[in-house]
Short mmCIF file of C-alpha atoms in Angstrom, two decimals:
data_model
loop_
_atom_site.label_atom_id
_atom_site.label_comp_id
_atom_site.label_asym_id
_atom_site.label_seq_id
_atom_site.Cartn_x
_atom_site.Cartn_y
_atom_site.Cartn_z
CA UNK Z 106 34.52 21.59 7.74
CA UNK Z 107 35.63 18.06 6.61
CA UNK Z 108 36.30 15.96 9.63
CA UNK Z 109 38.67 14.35 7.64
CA UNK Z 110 40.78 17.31 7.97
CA UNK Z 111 43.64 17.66 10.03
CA UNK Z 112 44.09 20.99 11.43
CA UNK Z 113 46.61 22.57 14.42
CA UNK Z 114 49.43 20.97 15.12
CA UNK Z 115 50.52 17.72 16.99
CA UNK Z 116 49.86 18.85 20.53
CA UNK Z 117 46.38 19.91 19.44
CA UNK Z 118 46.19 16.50 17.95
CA UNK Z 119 47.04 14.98 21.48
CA UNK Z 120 44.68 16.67 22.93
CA UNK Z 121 42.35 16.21 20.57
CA UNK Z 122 42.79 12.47 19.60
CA UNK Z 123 44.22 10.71 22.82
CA UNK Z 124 43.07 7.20 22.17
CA UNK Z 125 44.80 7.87 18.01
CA UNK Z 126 47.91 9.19 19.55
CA UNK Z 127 48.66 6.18 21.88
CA UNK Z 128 48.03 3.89 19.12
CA UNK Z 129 49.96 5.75 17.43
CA UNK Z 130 53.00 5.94 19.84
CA UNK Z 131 52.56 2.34 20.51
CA UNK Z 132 52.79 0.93 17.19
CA UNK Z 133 56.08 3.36 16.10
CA UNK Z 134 57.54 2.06 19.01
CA UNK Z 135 57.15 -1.45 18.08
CA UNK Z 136 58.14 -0.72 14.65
CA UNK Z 137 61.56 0.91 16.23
CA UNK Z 138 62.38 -1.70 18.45
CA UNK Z 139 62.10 -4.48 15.40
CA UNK Z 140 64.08 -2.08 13.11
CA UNK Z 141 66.60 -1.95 16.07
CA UNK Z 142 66.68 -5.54 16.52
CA UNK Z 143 67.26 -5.91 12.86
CA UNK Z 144 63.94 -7.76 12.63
CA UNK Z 145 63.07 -5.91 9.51
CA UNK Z 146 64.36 -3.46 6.93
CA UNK Z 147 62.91 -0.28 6.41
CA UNK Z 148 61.20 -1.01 2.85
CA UNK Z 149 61.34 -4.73 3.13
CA UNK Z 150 59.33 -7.41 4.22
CA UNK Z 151 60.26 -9.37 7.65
CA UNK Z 152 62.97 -11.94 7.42
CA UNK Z 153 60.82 -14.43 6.73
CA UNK Z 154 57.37 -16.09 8.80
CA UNK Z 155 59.33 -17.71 11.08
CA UNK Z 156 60.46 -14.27 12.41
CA UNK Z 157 56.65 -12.75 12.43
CA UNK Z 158 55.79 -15.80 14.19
CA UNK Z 159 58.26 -15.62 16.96
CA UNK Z 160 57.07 -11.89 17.30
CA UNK Z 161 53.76 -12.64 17.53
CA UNK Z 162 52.13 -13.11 14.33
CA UNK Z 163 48.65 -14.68 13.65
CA UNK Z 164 49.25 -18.47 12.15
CA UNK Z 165 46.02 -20.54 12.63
CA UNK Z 166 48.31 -23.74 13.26
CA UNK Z 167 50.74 -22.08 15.61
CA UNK Z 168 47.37 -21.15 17.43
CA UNK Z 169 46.04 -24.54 17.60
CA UNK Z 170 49.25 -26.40 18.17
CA UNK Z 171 50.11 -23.83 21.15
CA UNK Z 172 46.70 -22.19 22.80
CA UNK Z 173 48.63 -18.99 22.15
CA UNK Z 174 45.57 -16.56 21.31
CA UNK Z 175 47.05 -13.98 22.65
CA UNK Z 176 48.23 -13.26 19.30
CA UNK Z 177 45.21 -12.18 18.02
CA UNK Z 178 46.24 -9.35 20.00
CA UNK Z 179 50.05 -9.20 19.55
CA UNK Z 180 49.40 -9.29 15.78
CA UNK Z 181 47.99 -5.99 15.89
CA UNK Z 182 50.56 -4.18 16.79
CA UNK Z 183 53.21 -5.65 13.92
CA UNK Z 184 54.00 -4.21 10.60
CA UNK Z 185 55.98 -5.39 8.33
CA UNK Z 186 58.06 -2.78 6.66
CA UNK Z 187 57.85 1.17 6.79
CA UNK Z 188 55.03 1.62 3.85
CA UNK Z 189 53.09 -1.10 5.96
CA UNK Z 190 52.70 1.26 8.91
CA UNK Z 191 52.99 4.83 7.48
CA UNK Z 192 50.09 3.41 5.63
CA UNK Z 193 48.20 2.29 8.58
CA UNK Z 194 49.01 4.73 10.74
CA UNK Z 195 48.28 8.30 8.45
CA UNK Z 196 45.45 6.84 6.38
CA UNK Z 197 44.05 4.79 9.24
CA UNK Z 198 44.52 6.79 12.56
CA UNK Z 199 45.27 10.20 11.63
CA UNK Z 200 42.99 10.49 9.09
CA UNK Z 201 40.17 7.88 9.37
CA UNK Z 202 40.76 6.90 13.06
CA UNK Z 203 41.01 10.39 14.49
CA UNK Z 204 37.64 11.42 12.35
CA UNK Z 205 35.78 8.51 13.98
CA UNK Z 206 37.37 9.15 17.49
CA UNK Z 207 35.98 12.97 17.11
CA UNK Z 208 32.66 11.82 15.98
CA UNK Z 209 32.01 8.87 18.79
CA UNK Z 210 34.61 9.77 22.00
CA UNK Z 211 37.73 8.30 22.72
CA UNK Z 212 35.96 5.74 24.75
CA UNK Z 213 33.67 4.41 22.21
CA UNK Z 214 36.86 4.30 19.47
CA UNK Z 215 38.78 2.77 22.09
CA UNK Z 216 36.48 -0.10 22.16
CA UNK Z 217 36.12 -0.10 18.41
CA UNK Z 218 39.50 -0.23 18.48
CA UNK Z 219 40.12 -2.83 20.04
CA UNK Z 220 36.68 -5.03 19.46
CA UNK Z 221 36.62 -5.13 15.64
CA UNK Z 222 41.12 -5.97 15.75
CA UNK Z 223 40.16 -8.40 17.35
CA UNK Z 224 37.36 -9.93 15.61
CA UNK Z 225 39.03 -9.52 12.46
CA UNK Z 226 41.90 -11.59 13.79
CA UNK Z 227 39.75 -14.17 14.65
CA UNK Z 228 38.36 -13.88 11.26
CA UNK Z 229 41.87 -14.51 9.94
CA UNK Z 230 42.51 -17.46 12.23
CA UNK Z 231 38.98 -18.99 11.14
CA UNK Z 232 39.32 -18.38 7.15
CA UNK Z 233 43.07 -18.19 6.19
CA UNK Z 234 44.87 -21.19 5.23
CA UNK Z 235 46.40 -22.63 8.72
CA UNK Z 236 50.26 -21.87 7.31
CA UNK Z 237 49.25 -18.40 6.49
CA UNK Z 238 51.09 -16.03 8.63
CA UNK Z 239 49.20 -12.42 9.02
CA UNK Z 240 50.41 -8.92 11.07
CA UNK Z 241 49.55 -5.23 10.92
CA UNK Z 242 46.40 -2.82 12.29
CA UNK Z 243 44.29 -3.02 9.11
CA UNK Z 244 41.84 -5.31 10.60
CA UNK Z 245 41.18 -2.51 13.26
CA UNK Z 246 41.66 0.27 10.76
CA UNK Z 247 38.88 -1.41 8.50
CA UNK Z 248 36.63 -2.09 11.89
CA UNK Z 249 36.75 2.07 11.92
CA UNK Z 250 35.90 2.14 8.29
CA UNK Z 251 32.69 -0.31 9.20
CA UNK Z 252 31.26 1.94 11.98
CA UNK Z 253 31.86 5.36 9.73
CA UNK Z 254 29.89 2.72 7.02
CA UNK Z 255 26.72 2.31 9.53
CA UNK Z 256 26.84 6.18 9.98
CA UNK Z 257 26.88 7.26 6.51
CA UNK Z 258 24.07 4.71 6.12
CA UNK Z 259 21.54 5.08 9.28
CA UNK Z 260 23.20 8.32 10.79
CA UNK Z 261 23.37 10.93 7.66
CA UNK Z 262 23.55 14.05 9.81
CA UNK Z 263 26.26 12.82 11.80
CA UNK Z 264 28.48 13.21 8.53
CA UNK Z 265 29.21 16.05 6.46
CA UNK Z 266 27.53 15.21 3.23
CA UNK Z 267 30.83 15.73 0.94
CA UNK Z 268 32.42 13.02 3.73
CA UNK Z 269 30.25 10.76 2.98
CA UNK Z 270 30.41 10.20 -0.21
CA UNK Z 271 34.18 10.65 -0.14
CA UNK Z 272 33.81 7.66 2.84
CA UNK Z 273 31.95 5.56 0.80
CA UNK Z 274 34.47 5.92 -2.36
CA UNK Z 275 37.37 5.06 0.11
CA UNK Z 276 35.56 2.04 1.39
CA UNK Z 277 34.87 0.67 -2.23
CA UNK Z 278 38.42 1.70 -3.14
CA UNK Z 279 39.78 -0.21 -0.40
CA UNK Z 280 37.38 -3.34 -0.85
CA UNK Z 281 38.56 -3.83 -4.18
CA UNK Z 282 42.65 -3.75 -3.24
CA UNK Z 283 41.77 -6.16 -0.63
CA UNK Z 284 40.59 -8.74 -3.60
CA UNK Z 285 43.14 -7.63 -6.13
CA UNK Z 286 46.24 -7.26 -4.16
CA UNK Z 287 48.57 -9.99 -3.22
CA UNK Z 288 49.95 -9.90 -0.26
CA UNK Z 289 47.05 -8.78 1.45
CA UNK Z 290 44.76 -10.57 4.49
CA UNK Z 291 41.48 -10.61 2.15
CA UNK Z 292 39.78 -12.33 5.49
CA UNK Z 293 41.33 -10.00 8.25
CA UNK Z 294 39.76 -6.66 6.11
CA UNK Z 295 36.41 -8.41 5.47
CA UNK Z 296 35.97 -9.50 8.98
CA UNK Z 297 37.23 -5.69 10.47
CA UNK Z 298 34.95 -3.87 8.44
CA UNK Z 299 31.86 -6.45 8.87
CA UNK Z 300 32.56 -6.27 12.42
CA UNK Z 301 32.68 -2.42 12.47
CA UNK Z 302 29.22 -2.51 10.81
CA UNK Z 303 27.96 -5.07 13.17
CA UNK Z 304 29.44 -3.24 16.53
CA UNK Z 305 27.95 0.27 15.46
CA UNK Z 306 24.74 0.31 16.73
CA UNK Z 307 25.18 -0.92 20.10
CA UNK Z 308 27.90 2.18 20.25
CA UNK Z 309 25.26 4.84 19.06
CA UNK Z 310 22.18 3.83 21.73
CA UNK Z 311 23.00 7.27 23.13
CA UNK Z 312 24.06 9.44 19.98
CA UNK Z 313 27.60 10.81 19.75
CA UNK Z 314 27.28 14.75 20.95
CA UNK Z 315 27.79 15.80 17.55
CA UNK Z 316 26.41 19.16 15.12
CA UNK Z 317 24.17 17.93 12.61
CA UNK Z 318 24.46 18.02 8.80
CA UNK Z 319 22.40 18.39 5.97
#
């Protein structure tokens, strides 16, 4: 069985994926309440940066005129229009999220999570130009795509050998729309997945309780 694969249905998925769901909740509801608050439209971009800003964007000169780095958190949890987080959220947590979340525990992905956000916002506020404004989960969503990385690399029977190379395809995929695509944080991805990669092995000193595959 893929561990792609989403079988059951969502209370199985709860269950299941605890750590995926909240995120999950979480970021809807943050979507809802800016929708309700007119903050967005539902397949346009924000207002305008000013708006993403006063939400609690990423802006490497808001962050140095203001100390506020809480926003390397707060930025995480942002989307900009409806295809911004039905991407993030199926592709990244129900599919790729909750596949990782089976493989290492929900405490592991929780720090995964969390870690590799916020190293790629960091990597944002370090690399971007210092007027560039940046939201959404993709920095932890390509932090998950790092660690699967390590484990189709240095922990083959971890992985279903058809995932793997279906991973790897989705990581090259997704490597080249990060260079080709406007609109996109080229520096948020790079740093999330590089981070991922990095933060791996100190997650797998005691190996995920996992079948093994050929």
């Amino acid at each position: 069985m893929s561990i792609l694969q989403r079988r059951g249905n969502w209370k199985q998925f709860l269950k299941q994926y605890p750590i995926c769901s909240f995120l999950i909740v979480l970021n809807v509801l943050v979507f809802i309440i800016m929708m309700i608050n007119r903050y967005t439209n539902l397949l346009t971009d924000l207002l305008n940066g000013y708006t993403l800003i006063q939400l609690g964007a990423i802006q490497t000169y808001t962050i140095d005129a203001t100390g506020q780095f809480y926003r390397f958190l707060t930025a995480m949890f942002l989307h900009g229009n409806f295809l911004h987080i039905l991407f993030n959220m199926f592709f990244g947590l129900i599919i790729l999220g909750a596949a990782l979340e089976g493989l290492i525990g929900s405490t592991r992905f929780f720090i995964v999570y969390f870690l590799t956000g916020i190293a790629s916002s960091y990597g944002v506020y370090l690399l971007s130009g210092p007027y560039t404004v940046t939201v959404g989960a993709s920095g932890a969503i390509y932090g998950i795509l790092g660690v699967l990385l390590f484990m189709i690399v240095f922990k083959k029977t971890l992985v279903p050998y058809n995932d793997r190379k279906l991973i790897a395809q989705l990581i090259i995929l997704n490597v080249i729309l990060s260079f080709v695509l406007s609109g996109i944080s080229l520096e948020g991805h790079l740093s999330g997945l590089i981070a991922g990669f990095l933060i791996a092995p100190l997650l797998m000193i005691k190996e995920p309780e996992h079948p093994s595959y050929l």
